[in-house]
PDB file of C-alpha atoms in Angstrom:
ATOM      1  CA  PRO A   1     159.147  96.937 155.452  1.00  0.00           C
ATOM      2  CA  ILE A   2     157.150  95.065 158.131  1.00  0.00           C
ATOM      3  CA  HIS A   3     156.802  92.095 155.784  1.00  0.00           C
ATOM      4  CA  SER A   4     160.287  92.173 154.337  1.00  0.00           C
ATOM      5  CA  PHE A   5     161.000  88.804 155.953  1.00  0.00           C
ATOM      6  CA  HIS A   6     159.217  87.191 152.999  1.00  0.00           C
ATOM      7  CA  SER A   7     162.189  88.033 150.797  1.00  0.00           C
ATOM      8  CA  GLN A   8     164.826  86.850 153.256  1.00  0.00           C
ATOM      9  CA  PRO A   9     166.531  83.436 153.267  1.00  0.00           C
ATOM     10  CA  LYS A  10     164.527  80.859 155.236  1.00  0.00           C
ATOM     11  CA  GLU A  11     166.876  80.842 158.244  1.00  0.00           C
ATOM     12  CA  LYS A  12     166.695  84.602 158.660  1.00  0.00           C
ATOM     13  CA  SER A  13     162.978  84.644 157.945  1.00  0.00           C
ATOM     14  CA  ASP A  14     162.368  82.050 160.668  1.00  0.00           C
ATOM     15  CA  VAL A  15     164.247  84.177 163.209  1.00  0.00           C
ATOM     16  CA  ILE A  16     162.309  87.299 162.245  1.00  0.00           C
ATOM     17  CA  LYS A  17     158.964  85.480 162.490  1.00  0.00           C
ATOM     18  CA  SER A  18     159.890  84.028 165.861  1.00  0.00           C
ATOM     19  CA  ARG A  19     160.701  87.528 167.190  1.00  0.00           C
ATOM     20  CA  MET A  20     157.437  88.842 165.771  1.00  0.00           C
ATOM     21  CA  ALA A  21     155.473  86.076 167.525  1.00  0.00           C
ATOM     22  CA  GLU A  22     156.908  87.264 170.841  1.00  0.00           C
ATOM     23  CA  PHE A  23     154.789  90.421 170.487  1.00  0.00           C
ATOM     24  CA  GLN A  24     151.630  88.403 170.164  1.00  0.00           C
ATOM     25  CA  LEU A  25     149.704  87.538 173.317  1.00  0.00           C
ATOM     26  CA  LEU A  26     148.905  84.144 171.777  1.00  0.00           C
ATOM     27  CA  ASP A  27     152.584  83.556 170.838  1.00  0.00           C
ATOM     28  CA  PHE A  28     152.048  82.827 167.171  1.00  0.00           C
ATOM     29  CA  ILE A  29     151.615  84.755 163.934  1.00  0.00           C
ATOM     30  CA  GLY A  30     148.134  84.637 162.515  1.00  0.00           C
ATOM     31  CA  GLN A  31     147.251  83.076 159.223  1.00  0.00           C
ATOM     32  CA  PRO A  32     144.869  84.335 156.509  1.00  0.00           C
ATOM     33  CA  GLU A  33     142.313  81.823 157.735  1.00  0.00           C
ATOM     34  CA  ASP A  34     142.143  83.646 161.057  1.00  0.00           C
ATOM     35  CA  ILE A  35     140.817  86.734 159.300  1.00  0.00           C
ATOM     36  CA  ALA A  36     138.598  84.694 156.985  1.00  0.00           C
ATOM     37  CA  GLU A  37     136.853  83.085 159.937  1.00  0.00           C
ATOM     38  CA  ALA A  38     135.984  86.518 161.376  1.00  0.00           C
ATOM     39  CA  VAL A  39     134.713  87.656 158.003  1.00  0.00           C
ATOM     40  CA  TYR A  40     132.612  84.529 157.769  1.00  0.00           C
ATOM     41  CA  PHE A  41     131.191  85.145 161.214  1.00  0.00           C
ATOM     42  CA  LEU A  42     130.286  88.763 160.390  1.00  0.00           C
ATOM     43  CA  GLY A  43     128.686  87.769 157.076  1.00  0.00           C
ATOM     44  CA  SER A  44     126.658  84.942 158.555  1.00  0.00           C
ATOM     45  CA  ASP A  45     123.613  84.648 160.821  1.00  0.00           C
ATOM     46  CA  LEU A  46     126.042  83.844 163.643  1.00  0.00           C
ATOM     47  CA  SER A  47     126.549  87.595 164.018  1.00  0.00           C
ATOM     48  CA  LYS A  48     122.896  88.594 163.814  1.00  0.00           C
ATOM     49  CA  TRP A  49     123.017  89.943 167.368  1.00  0.00           C
ATOM     50  CA  THR A  50     126.320  91.762 166.868  1.00  0.00           C
ATOM     51  CA  THR A  51     126.058  95.555 166.621  1.00  0.00           C
ATOM     52  CA  GLY A  52     128.463  98.444 166.991  1.00  0.00           C
ATOM     53  CA  THR A  53     131.511  96.538 168.071  1.00  0.00           C
ATOM     54  CA  ILE A  54     135.167  96.613 167.128  1.00  0.00           C
ATOM     55  CA  MET A  55     136.736  93.247 166.620  1.00  0.00           C
ATOM     56  CA  ASN A  56     140.483  93.202 167.130  1.00  0.00           C
ATOM     57  CA  ILE A  57     141.625  90.151 165.144  1.00  0.00           C
ATOM     58  CA  ASP A  58     145.289  90.584 165.904  1.00  0.00           C
ATOM     59  CA  GLY A  59     146.415  87.767 168.207  1.00  0.00           C
ATOM     60  CA  GLY A  60     146.314  90.079 171.200  1.00  0.00           C
ATOM     61  CA  ILE A  61     149.100  92.426 170.106  1.00  0.00           C
ATOM     62  CA  ASN A  62     146.985  95.417 171.208  1.00  0.00           C
ATOM     63  CA  ILE A  63     146.572  94.002 174.694  1.00  0.00           C
ATOM     64  CA  LYS A  64     150.243  93.257 175.286  1.00  0.00           C
TER      65      LYS A  64
END
């Protein structure tokens, strides 16, 4: 149900996505690339000093 906007007409879908963005601290809905970049980071040497952490890749929705 949370992603039912995909099957709505574009006008209604745009309104739903706009309302969803209001819940995000960064004021936009993330894209698949946002997750992919975190996965890349964790799978690369860039994260070699990263241990025992939780990464919230959610646009700040858990802060707001």
